[in-house]
Amino acid sequence: MGGHWREKGGVRSTAYCPPPLEKRAPGPPPSSPESTSAPDSVALRGGVLPEVTEDVTGPAGGGQRRMFSLLGATTLMLVAGAPWTLPAAAGGTNLKSPENVEVHIIDDTFTLRWDGSDPAGGNVTFSADYQVPRNDTWLKLPGCQSVTSTKCNFSSLKLNVYEKVKLRVRAERGNETSPWHNVDAFAPFEKAQIGPPKVHLEAEDKAIKINISPPGAKGGVMWALDSSSFTYSLEIWKNSSSAEIKTKTVYPRDKIYKLSPETTYCLKVKARLLPRKIGAYSPVYCIKTTVENKLPPPENVRIDAVNDIYVLKWDYASENMTFQAQWLHAYFKKIPGNNSGKWKQMPGCENVKTTQCAIPQNTFQKGIYLIRVQASDGNTTSVWSKEKRFDAQLQKSVLVPPTINMKPTNEVSLRVFIGAPEESENKSVNQHYSLIYEVVFWENTSNAERKTLEKRTDFTFPNLKPLTVYCVKARALTENERWNKSSVFSDPVCEKTIPGSTSKTWLIAGICAALLSIPVVTYVLKLFLRCVRYVFFPSSKPPSTIDEYFSEPPLRNLLLFTSEEQTERCFIIENTNIITTVEETEQIGEDHKKYNSQTSQDSGNYSNEDDSNDSKSGEDFPQQEAE
């Protein structure tokens, strides 16, 4: 062993150099403590150990200095003797993390899948951890430790399927490991998919009984709270090349009717959990229906409420038959398993000879029931009829006719409002039934009716005649035909439409035309009155145009005489052989006198001037008469 020391400021430093572990080339010893005490000077694969400690106790502590030097040398030798452990602790660099890590959950089967690299040398395994809420510790994932494949099943892990969980996975090879690949937190229930259900079939002559078990293993936790909430969709077809596929919604325990005897049918079923989870189809199951039964089952089963009793009715073609009826709570249909022992005998409907029976209403409390009927001739019994769904609460309710309000609008239309009667607003019928309305609309002066079905309670009849009376009435119907309930019609309500825009236009045009025609009519009437007055009430004085042609007073007096004037017409007789008639007029209204003369000795010579004028006038008249 060898060493050296030096003093600096009253403090003596000692460096201890153990014998070399490996043979090294000769060289000068370290020249200063600073260069030998650096961590980088440690030989990890064997070699020289530099000085590792300093004595700060002074000259009196030589023994302690020597012990500390030995401990430091021993520690460095251990580190130098196990250099292969450092790469594993550092995480390694030759392995890559798994890629495309995915979690697949179907029912209660949990699978973790990934893509892993296959570096040279092989022997790579994979391990996974998990972490749950309220716990920051990563725990080993059961079923996913040191697996050689690129998937693992961790279904054995008991998790709360509604809480989020974290996963991580890495690759391992010997002491080397890759970095972790972390999977985003997820809730198993949200990620889970619905698997195919299990199906069991039983054949009848014209029907197939189907029993469906919910998806998942018995006692599984994924669908434990939803097993009765599944709905099932079924596809069924005849086992032939050109068969038509029919889709039906069925209960877990149900029956498919209206099939053909001795015919092979195939079907498959899938489950659905509302609102958005849809499962995978089951395998295809096939079964052959049996030979047709000698007695057909009763048909058209129905039930009516009459006063305080229910009347159950059905149809059957044969006579001299005995019938019985049974009932079952409808919720049993949603429970998987055999429920044949849960049907109960209908009171009052056992071994009846008619196609109806009376049931007291207190037999059924509030709820939904299923009813079926069977026929028997004493030796042979038919299969059960198609099950009739029956709601006791709704069956007791009676639909009340709605109330109607109607008012005209500006577009020559009538707006109709339909409401429930006040006395029935609080009745359960309005809460449980989905109603539609049959509306009858007609013109008050016509027998032609217009019928419509309306789901709305506020609608309009457009394009009607203006100023016309229309009437409307309505009744309530159940929207679902299986209830087959309706009310009586309401009382008719009538309303008159208002004038339309066209009528107003014509009215304004008529008023304007009347106002414009008043001056024209006045002018025409005035002309007409003037003509009437001119014709029937002439003036006594003739117009001036006529007066100028009769300027001589005797002629004027001849034509325009008055009642006081006396007119004498004289004729000069030149030939005594000619008979001349002289008419004398004494007054207006007196008779005329005629004088005949055979001869006359008077020459008729007159000396005055007037007589000569009269003679001339007398000569003119015979000429006019001759003409």
XYZ file of C-alpha atoms in Angstrom:
627
model
C 0.000 0.000 0.000
C 1.214 3.513 -0.625
C 0.002 7.072 -0.233
C 0.976 10.613 -0.069
C -0.146 13.601 1.902
C 0.139 17.341 1.881
C -0.704 20.162 4.149
C -2.818 23.131 3.195
C -3.945 25.722 5.613
C -3.366 23.491 8.643
C -5.401 20.640 7.183
C -3.739 17.524 6.009
C -5.231 15.542 3.120
C -4.532 11.907 2.554
C -5.331 9.886 -0.548
C -5.448 6.096 -0.356
C -4.645 4.044 -3.451
C -5.290 0.314 -3.220
C -3.461 -2.165 -5.373
C -4.660 -2.170 -8.989
C -7.300 -4.704 -9.959
C -6.134 -4.857 -13.490
C -2.758 -4.407 -14.993
C -2.413 -0.951 -16.364
C 0.164 0.906 -18.283
C 2.759 2.744 -16.207
C 2.145 6.378 -15.814
C 2.561 9.193 -13.400
C 0.505 9.248 -10.280
C -2.201 11.819 -9.902
C -0.682 15.204 -9.354
C -3.366 16.698 -7.184
C -6.295 15.655 -4.980
C -8.742 17.525 -7.169
C -7.940 15.368 -10.179
C -8.144 12.076 -8.262
C -11.319 12.779 -6.339
C -13.550 13.351 -9.376
C -16.349 10.744 -9.808
C -15.505 10.327 -13.489
C -12.163 8.800 -12.505
C -13.852 5.643 -11.155
C -13.137 2.609 -13.374
C -16.426 0.724 -13.796
C -14.949 -2.282 -15.578
C -11.926 -2.640 -13.210
C -8.828 -0.475 -12.959
C -7.377 2.123 -10.760
C -9.319 3.542 -7.886
C -8.446 7.190 -7.267
C -8.329 8.856 -3.918
C -11.772 8.812 -2.433
C -11.527 10.545 0.909
C -9.792 13.333 2.737
C -8.674 13.452 6.337
C -10.053 16.553 7.948
C -9.425 15.521 11.547
C -5.861 16.709 11.822
C -2.631 14.850 12.664
C -4.073 13.211 15.731
C -6.686 11.211 13.813
C -4.498 8.942 11.772
C -6.356 5.746 12.748
C -9.747 7.075 11.813
C -8.405 8.334 8.539
C -7.101 4.932 7.678
C -10.494 3.215 8.481
C -12.525 5.650 6.375
C -10.152 5.071 3.507
C -10.675 1.306 3.723
C -14.512 1.626 3.775
C -14.473 3.934 0.760
C -12.285 1.580 -1.181
C -14.503 -1.394 -0.362
C -17.648 0.442 -1.542
C -16.065 1.391 -4.836
C -14.871 -2.146 -5.379
C -18.446 -3.457 -4.951
C -19.766 -0.956 -7.445
C -16.992 -1.779 -9.857
C -17.555 -5.512 -9.382
C -21.294 -5.385 -10.394
C -21.454 -3.106 -13.408
C -24.125 -5.183 -15.258
C -26.944 -4.119 -12.907
C -26.962 -0.502 -14.069
C -28.542 -0.944 -17.524
C -31.604 -2.735 -16.082
C -32.087 -0.037 -13.503
C -31.851 2.624 -16.156
C -34.703 1.035 -18.215
C -32.638 -0.232 -21.128
C -32.550 1.146 -24.636
C -32.837 -1.905 -26.922
C -36.594 -2.734 -26.342
C -39.460 -0.716 -27.784
C -42.786 -0.120 -26.085
C -45.854 -2.060 -27.341
C -47.951 -0.197 -29.889
C -51.670 -0.015 -30.816
C -52.762 -1.109 -27.377
C -56.525 -1.721 -27.205
C -59.002 -2.999 -24.647
C -61.815 -5.281 -25.849
C -64.741 -6.060 -23.558
C -67.593 -8.357 -24.614
C -70.059 -9.060 -21.821
C -67.779 -10.126 -18.925
C -64.733 -11.032 -21.019
C -61.871 -8.498 -20.727
C -59.040 -8.701 -23.249
C -55.957 -6.486 -23.663
C -54.351 -6.524 -27.143
C -51.270 -4.801 -28.591
C -48.679 -4.926 -31.344
C -45.150 -5.780 -30.102
C -41.764 -5.562 -31.817
C -39.708 -8.750 -32.207
C -36.086 -7.663 -31.957
C -33.201 -9.953 -32.735
C -32.636 -12.396 -29.971
C -36.376 -12.992 -29.174
C -37.392 -14.163 -25.691
C -39.538 -11.018 -25.265
C -42.445 -11.121 -22.813
C -45.037 -8.547 -21.854
C -46.512 -7.431 -18.545
C -49.312 -5.054 -17.635
C -50.370 -3.076 -14.554
C -53.605 -1.388 -13.561
C -54.614 1.508 -11.359
C -58.057 2.204 -9.883
C -59.494 5.519 -8.582
C -58.495 6.677 -5.105
C -55.327 4.567 -5.289
C -52.137 5.937 -6.840
C -50.327 2.598 -6.653
C -49.892 0.551 -9.812
C -50.847 -3.071 -9.283
C -50.011 -6.105 -11.358
C -52.815 -7.002 -13.775
C -53.791 -10.655 -13.215
C -53.502 -12.798 -16.311
C -51.175 -10.283 -17.977
C -47.756 -10.997 -16.428
C -44.841 -12.191 -18.538
C -47.056 -13.357 -21.385
C -45.406 -14.318 -24.645
C -48.352 -13.456 -26.930
C -49.622 -9.998 -27.851
C -52.843 -10.306 -25.845
C -53.978 -11.297 -22.406
C -57.237 -11.975 -20.602
C -57.837 -10.181 -17.309
C -61.486 -11.213 -16.782
C -60.629 -12.575 -13.354
C -60.019 -9.054 -12.073
C -62.947 -7.844 -9.985
C -63.607 -4.258 -11.012
C -66.392 -1.782 -10.522
C -67.595 -1.653 -14.125
C -68.920 1.892 -13.693
C -65.604 3.392 -12.449
C -62.688 4.338 -14.630
C -59.514 2.258 -14.591
C -56.022 2.860 -16.038
C -53.794 0.254 -17.695
C -50.185 0.169 -18.853
C -48.093 -2.478 -20.622
C -44.382 -2.922 -21.431
C -42.009 -5.386 -23.072
C -39.391 -7.348 -21.093
C -36.322 -9.423 -21.995
C -34.230 -10.713 -19.192
C -33.294 -7.737 -17.106
C -34.111 -5.267 -19.877
C -37.529 -3.506 -20.052
C -39.117 -1.079 -22.445
C -40.846 2.143 -21.394
C -44.471 1.765 -20.311
C -47.280 2.326 -22.810
C -50.192 3.892 -20.955
C -53.832 3.321 -21.908
C -56.312 6.153 -21.440
C -58.631 5.749 -18.471
C -61.959 4.091 -19.312
C -65.103 2.783 -17.616
C -65.623 -0.896 -18.468
C -69.419 -0.540 -18.827
C -69.068 2.217 -21.424
C -66.543 0.217 -23.419
C -68.339 -3.121 -23.158
C -70.139 -4.644 -26.145
C -73.189 -6.885 -25.965
C -72.515 -10.438 -26.968
C -74.939 -12.859 -28.649
C -77.730 -14.239 -26.454
C -78.438 -17.916 -25.958
C -81.637 -19.242 -27.561
C -83.780 -22.319 -26.890
C -86.659 -23.312 -29.227
C -89.782 -25.491 -28.924
C -91.990 -26.316 -31.913
C -95.788 -26.411 -32.207
C -97.902 -26.995 -35.302
C -98.293 -23.303 -36.223
C -95.991 -21.605 -33.737
C -92.523 -21.734 -32.204
C -91.842 -21.092 -28.547
C -88.641 -19.163 -27.936
C -86.693 -18.847 -24.700
C -83.850 -16.302 -24.706
C -81.133 -16.061 -22.068
C -79.549 -12.618 -21.663
C -75.996 -12.030 -22.881
C -73.081 -12.657 -20.551
C -72.161 -15.435 -18.177
C -74.453 -16.485 -15.403
C -73.618 -14.403 -12.367
C -71.689 -11.868 -14.432
C -71.353 -8.307 -13.205
C -71.434 -6.371 -16.489
C -75.195 -6.667 -17.153
C -76.306 -7.563 -13.643
C -78.454 -4.435 -13.337
C -79.744 -4.530 -16.928
C -80.695 -8.160 -17.532
C -84.414 -7.306 -17.522
C -83.903 -4.163 -19.640
C -82.758 -5.946 -22.767
C -84.997 -5.947 -25.816
C -84.573 -8.622 -28.436
C -84.863 -8.441 -32.196
C -85.448 -11.639 -34.132
C -85.037 -12.508 -37.804
C -86.923 -15.590 -38.986
C -87.265 -17.228 -42.388
C -88.225 -20.522 -44.001
C -85.305 -22.784 -44.675
C -85.392 -22.310 -48.437
C -83.401 -20.385 -50.995
C -86.100 -17.813 -51.771
C -87.386 -17.349 -48.254
C -88.520 -13.940 -47.053
C -86.842 -12.715 -43.874
C -89.177 -11.238 -41.281
C -88.033 -9.142 -38.340
C -89.904 -9.158 -35.025
C -89.396 -7.758 -31.549
C -89.846 -10.498 -28.959
C -89.773 -11.018 -25.209
C -87.215 -13.339 -23.570
C -90.054 -15.842 -23.260
C -92.294 -15.524 -26.289
C -94.103 -17.347 -29.090
C -94.002 -16.774 -32.841
C -97.419 -17.361 -34.429
C -98.896 -17.815 -37.907
C -96.430 -20.419 -39.113
C -97.029 -23.407 -41.384
C -97.143 -26.976 -40.051
C -94.322 -29.381 -40.843
C -92.056 -26.597 -42.081
C -88.461 -25.870 -41.113
C -87.801 -22.346 -39.908
C -84.462 -20.723 -39.077
C -83.883 -17.703 -36.883
C -81.264 -15.621 -35.115
C -81.574 -13.159 -32.256
C -79.680 -10.099 -31.068
C -80.012 -8.098 -27.877
C -80.252 -4.342 -27.544
C -79.855 -2.084 -24.545
C -81.313 1.352 -25.041
C -80.379 3.941 -25.953
C -77.352 3.014 -28.060
C -75.919 -0.436 -27.282
C -76.725 -3.038 -29.927
C -75.361 -6.547 -29.629
C -74.227 -9.184 -32.076
C -76.541 -11.797 -33.586
C -76.647 -15.238 -32.093
C -75.817 -18.301 -34.181
C -78.580 -19.465 -36.528
C -81.047 -21.930 -34.984
C -83.376 -24.067 -37.108
C -86.426 -26.119 -36.058
C -89.295 -27.903 -37.805
C -92.913 -27.301 -36.804
C -95.063 -30.282 -35.875
C -98.036 -31.875 -37.595
C -101.151 -29.720 -37.557
C -103.305 -30.184 -34.484
C -106.811 -31.507 -35.019
C -108.322 -28.699 -32.959
C -107.331 -25.165 -33.921
C -106.805 -22.648 -31.107
C -109.394 -19.919 -30.391
C -108.843 -16.692 -32.291
C -109.483 -12.971 -31.908
C -109.361 -12.918 -28.122
C -110.611 -9.604 -26.748
C -111.876 -8.144 -23.500
C -114.344 -5.319 -22.822
C -115.371 -3.468 -19.679
C -119.127 -3.453 -19.076
C -120.330 -1.789 -15.885
C -118.564 -3.618 -13.029
C -117.395 -6.685 -14.939
C -115.029 -7.630 -17.747
C -116.371 -9.665 -20.632
C -113.810 -11.944 -22.281
C -114.723 -12.960 -25.850
C -113.151 -15.056 -28.584
C -114.022 -16.652 -31.913
C -114.260 -20.352 -32.675
C -115.703 -22.086 -35.725
C -116.711 -25.454 -34.209
C -119.603 -26.012 -31.827
C -120.038 -28.199 -28.758
C -116.644 -27.189 -27.429
C -115.427 -26.470 -23.925
C -113.131 -23.534 -23.235
C -110.894 -22.362 -20.439
C -108.918 -19.146 -19.964
C -105.764 -18.287 -17.996
C -103.941 -15.081 -17.088
C -100.363 -14.085 -16.272
C -98.614 -10.927 -15.075
C -96.936 -9.471 -18.152
C -93.643 -8.737 -16.378
C -92.966 -12.483 -16.139
C -92.372 -12.402 -19.890
C -89.297 -10.256 -19.336
C -87.781 -12.732 -16.919
C -85.811 -15.494 -18.651
C -86.736 -19.044 -17.862
C -89.786 -21.250 -17.933
C -92.901 -19.440 -16.704
C -95.485 -22.084 -17.643
C -96.210 -22.779 -13.987
C -97.030 -19.131 -13.278
C -100.233 -19.000 -15.366
C -103.403 -18.816 -13.268
C -106.940 -19.959 -13.984
C -109.356 -17.184 -14.932
C -112.270 -17.090 -12.446
C -115.609 -17.637 -14.169
C -113.934 -18.864 -17.378
C -113.302 -22.518 -16.611
C -115.035 -25.190 -18.727
C -117.457 -22.748 -20.322
C -119.578 -23.825 -23.309
C -119.909 -20.380 -24.885
C -117.344 -18.162 -26.610
C -117.405 -15.614 -23.830
C -117.267 -15.396 -20.064
C -117.730 -12.729 -17.389
C -114.916 -11.725 -15.030
C -115.375 -9.540 -11.925
C -113.310 -6.380 -12.195
C -111.781 -6.903 -8.756
C -109.971 -9.929 -10.194
C -107.336 -7.621 -11.656
C -105.585 -4.829 -9.854
C -103.658 -2.082 -11.613
C -101.172 -3.558 -14.029
C -100.682 -5.291 -17.359
C -101.730 -8.892 -17.852
C -101.673 -11.560 -20.558
C -104.741 -13.693 -21.295
C -104.964 -16.915 -23.310
C -107.790 -19.320 -24.176
C -107.806 -23.043 -24.970
C -110.449 -25.237 -26.634
C -111.283 -28.884 -25.934
C -113.797 -31.412 -27.264
C -113.359 -33.809 -24.361
C -110.748 -36.008 -25.994
C -108.475 -33.538 -27.762
C -107.165 -30.216 -26.565
C -105.995 -27.395 -28.778
C -102.862 -25.395 -28.210
C -103.275 -22.097 -26.402
C -104.488 -19.092 -28.340
C -102.369 -16.076 -29.121
C -101.809 -14.195 -25.894
C -103.870 -11.030 -25.472
C -102.258 -8.104 -23.708
C -104.610 -6.464 -21.211
C -104.145 -3.247 -19.176
C -106.611 -3.297 -16.297
C -106.271 0.385 -15.495
C -106.789 1.599 -19.041
C -109.556 -0.868 -19.741
C -111.671 0.690 -16.989
C -111.251 4.171 -18.423
C -113.830 5.576 -20.807
C -112.797 8.082 -23.422
C -114.681 11.355 -23.209
C -115.431 13.413 -26.342
C -113.120 16.408 -26.715
C -114.127 20.056 -26.613
C -113.842 22.148 -29.779
C -113.268 25.861 -30.313
C -113.211 27.423 -33.768
C -112.531 30.954 -34.969
C -112.105 32.561 -38.408
C -108.820 33.957 -39.666
C -107.963 36.671 -42.169
C -107.148 34.205 -44.951
C -110.738 32.945 -45.327
C -109.861 29.987 -43.091
C -111.111 28.480 -39.854
C -108.724 27.600 -37.042
C -109.778 24.657 -34.860
C -108.658 24.027 -31.263
C -109.256 20.624 -29.618
C -109.043 20.196 -25.853
C -109.946 17.708 -23.145
C -113.181 18.237 -21.189
C -112.718 19.872 -17.837
C -114.233 16.989 -15.932
C -111.767 14.492 -17.433
C -108.525 16.448 -17.149
C -107.432 14.620 -14.007
C -108.435 11.163 -15.130
C -105.782 8.561 -15.791
C -107.046 7.975 -19.305
C -105.462 11.228 -20.427
C -102.155 10.268 -18.855
C -101.801 6.781 -20.293
C -103.467 6.901 -23.703
C -101.868 8.397 -26.759
C -104.844 9.954 -28.557
C -105.646 11.008 -32.084
C -108.809 12.776 -33.240
C -111.252 12.005 -36.006
C -112.516 15.374 -37.241
C -115.612 15.814 -39.430
C -115.936 19.155 -41.251
C -118.750 20.342 -43.522
C -120.483 23.398 -44.947
C -123.650 24.174 -43.056
C -125.832 24.225 -46.195
C -124.339 21.024 -47.635
C -124.359 17.351 -46.692
C -120.865 16.716 -48.067
C -118.538 15.923 -45.138
C -114.755 16.003 -45.014
C -113.149 13.529 -42.548
C -109.555 13.773 -41.348
C -107.402 12.191 -38.616
C -105.400 14.733 -36.632
C -102.813 14.142 -33.951
C -102.427 17.892 -33.486
C -104.835 19.808 -31.285
C -104.414 23.046 -33.241
C -104.926 23.021 -37.010
C -106.566 25.076 -39.778
C -109.012 24.455 -42.622
C -107.795 26.797 -45.410
C -109.230 28.096 -48.689
C -112.874 28.332 -47.663
C -115.679 30.415 -49.082
C -116.027 33.908 -47.622
C -119.055 34.740 -45.506
C -120.051 31.056 -45.308
C -121.019 29.025 -42.229
C -119.020 25.825 -41.590
C -119.434 23.232 -38.843
C -117.055 20.756 -37.196
C -117.238 17.869 -34.714
C -114.627 15.402 -33.427
C -114.108 12.285 -31.355
C -111.048 10.839 -29.573
C -109.388 7.585 -30.648
C -106.530 5.594 -29.142
C -103.484 5.857 -31.370
C -102.462 2.272 -30.628
C -104.951 0.062 -32.416
C -104.578 -2.776 -29.931
C -106.658 -0.849 -27.376
C -109.416 -0.169 -29.921
C -111.079 2.545 -27.834
C -112.954 5.620 -29.029
C -115.272 8.268 -27.641
C -118.560 9.524 -29.009
C -118.565 12.598 -31.235
C -118.603 16.014 -29.631
C -121.397 18.511 -30.211
C -121.057 20.331 -33.563
C -119.548 23.812 -33.487
C -120.345 26.228 -36.325
C -118.625 29.454 -37.356
C -118.935 31.918 -40.243
C -115.920 32.892 -42.310
C -115.035 36.567 -42.701
C -114.895 38.411 -46.044
C -111.788 37.620 -47.909
C -109.437 40.071 -49.573
C -111.153 39.451 -52.958
C -114.564 40.401 -51.591
C -113.169 43.601 -50.134
C -111.624 44.506 -53.466
C -114.918 44.047 -55.285
C -116.736 46.022 -52.606
C -114.368 48.962 -52.946
C -114.588 48.800 -56.741
C -118.401 48.756 -56.561
C -118.504 51.794 -54.304
C -116.166 53.725 -56.588
C -118.226 52.781 -59.657
C -121.433 53.895 -57.941
C -119.959 57.242 -57.025
C -118.725 57.792 -60.564
C -122.062 56.805 -62.108
C -124.162 59.307 -60.092
C -123.367 62.347 -62.341
C -123.958 60.276 -65.479
C -127.320 58.991 -64.258
C -128.341 62.480 -63.187
C -127.540 63.894 -66.612
C -129.394 61.117 -68.470
C -132.436 61.495 -66.211
C -132.516 65.186 -66.794
C -132.545 64.695 -70.580
C -135.302 62.118 -70.290
C -137.515 64.435 -68.247
C -137.005 67.240 -70.757
C -138.170 64.986 -73.612
C -141.227 63.886 -71.692
C -142.173 67.444 -70.904
C -141.659 68.488 -74.529
C -143.838 65.660 -75.908
C -146.631 65.475 -73.382
C -146.688 69.057 -72.144
C -145.926 71.366 -75.148
C -145.978 75.174 -74.831
C -149.024 77.180 -76.353
C -146.852 79.234 -78.622
C -145.342 77.482 -81.658
C -141.728 77.925 -82.433
C -140.669 80.980 -84.363
C -139.600 78.858 -87.328
C -143.213 77.871 -88.001
C -144.689 81.322 -87.362
C -142.778 82.991 -90.165
C -144.454 80.839 -92.855
C -147.899 82.114 -91.812
C -147.401 85.823 -91.838
C -150.935 86.751 -93.110
C -153.418 87.233 -90.310
C -156.394 85.341 -91.900
C -154.288 82.229 -92.444
C -152.811 82.530 -88.992
C -156.252 82.747 -87.537
C -157.371 79.763 -89.589
C -154.774 77.442 -88.239
C -154.504 78.788 -84.731
C -158.052 79.513 -83.635
C -159.313 79.865 -80.165
C -162.519 78.761 -78.580
C -164.037 82.252 -78.909
C -163.495 82.552 -82.667
C -166.058 81.606 -85.283
C -164.798 80.303 -88.533
C -166.755 80.294 -91.765
C -165.634 78.507 -94.857
C -167.083 79.723 -98.144
C -166.742 78.384 -101.639
C -167.566 80.223 -104.897
C -169.840 78.094 -106.989
C -169.235 78.669 -110.643
C -171.167 75.651 -111.892
C -174.644 75.255 -110.633
C -174.632 71.599 -111.550
C -172.015 70.897 -108.891
C -173.276 70.182 -105.463
C -171.403 72.211 -102.899
C -171.365 71.447 -99.294
C -171.047 74.261 -96.881
C -170.005 73.594 -93.367
C -170.611 76.082 -90.768
C -169.200 75.921 -87.354
C -170.957 77.946 -84.731
C -168.833 76.888 -81.773
C -166.387 74.204 -80.813
C -168.352 71.125 -79.840
C -171.571 71.878 -81.958
C -172.829 69.578 -84.710
C -172.167 70.373 -88.352
C -175.031 71.207 -90.676
C -175.085 70.364 -94.340
C -176.990 72.299 -96.959
C -177.664 70.929 -100.437
C -178.676 73.123 -103.308
C -179.752 72.035 -106.767
C -179.856 75.453 -108.328
C -178.959 78.949 -107.489
C -179.884 82.190 -109.338
C -177.541 84.282 -107.268
C -174.449 85.183 -109.161
C -172.468 85.599 -106.019
C -170.939 88.964 -106.955
C -169.394 90.792 -104.046
C -168.035 94.242 -103.970
C -165.989 94.281 -100.870
C -162.398 93.255 -100.772
C -162.734 90.736 -98.078
C -165.223 88.743 -100.026
C -162.908 88.598 -102.951
C -160.145 87.310 -100.768
C -162.443 84.706 -99.377
C -163.427 83.659 -102.867
C -159.796 83.183 -103.779
C -159.287 81.132 -100.773
C -162.290 79.028 -101.657
C -160.853 78.339 -105.052
C -157.653 77.091 -103.544
C -159.230 74.469 -101.296
C -160.997 72.495 -104.012
C -157.746 72.361 -105.848
C -155.985 70.944 -102.841
C -158.730 68.375 -102.362
C -158.561 67.435 -106.005
C -154.873 66.874 -105.701
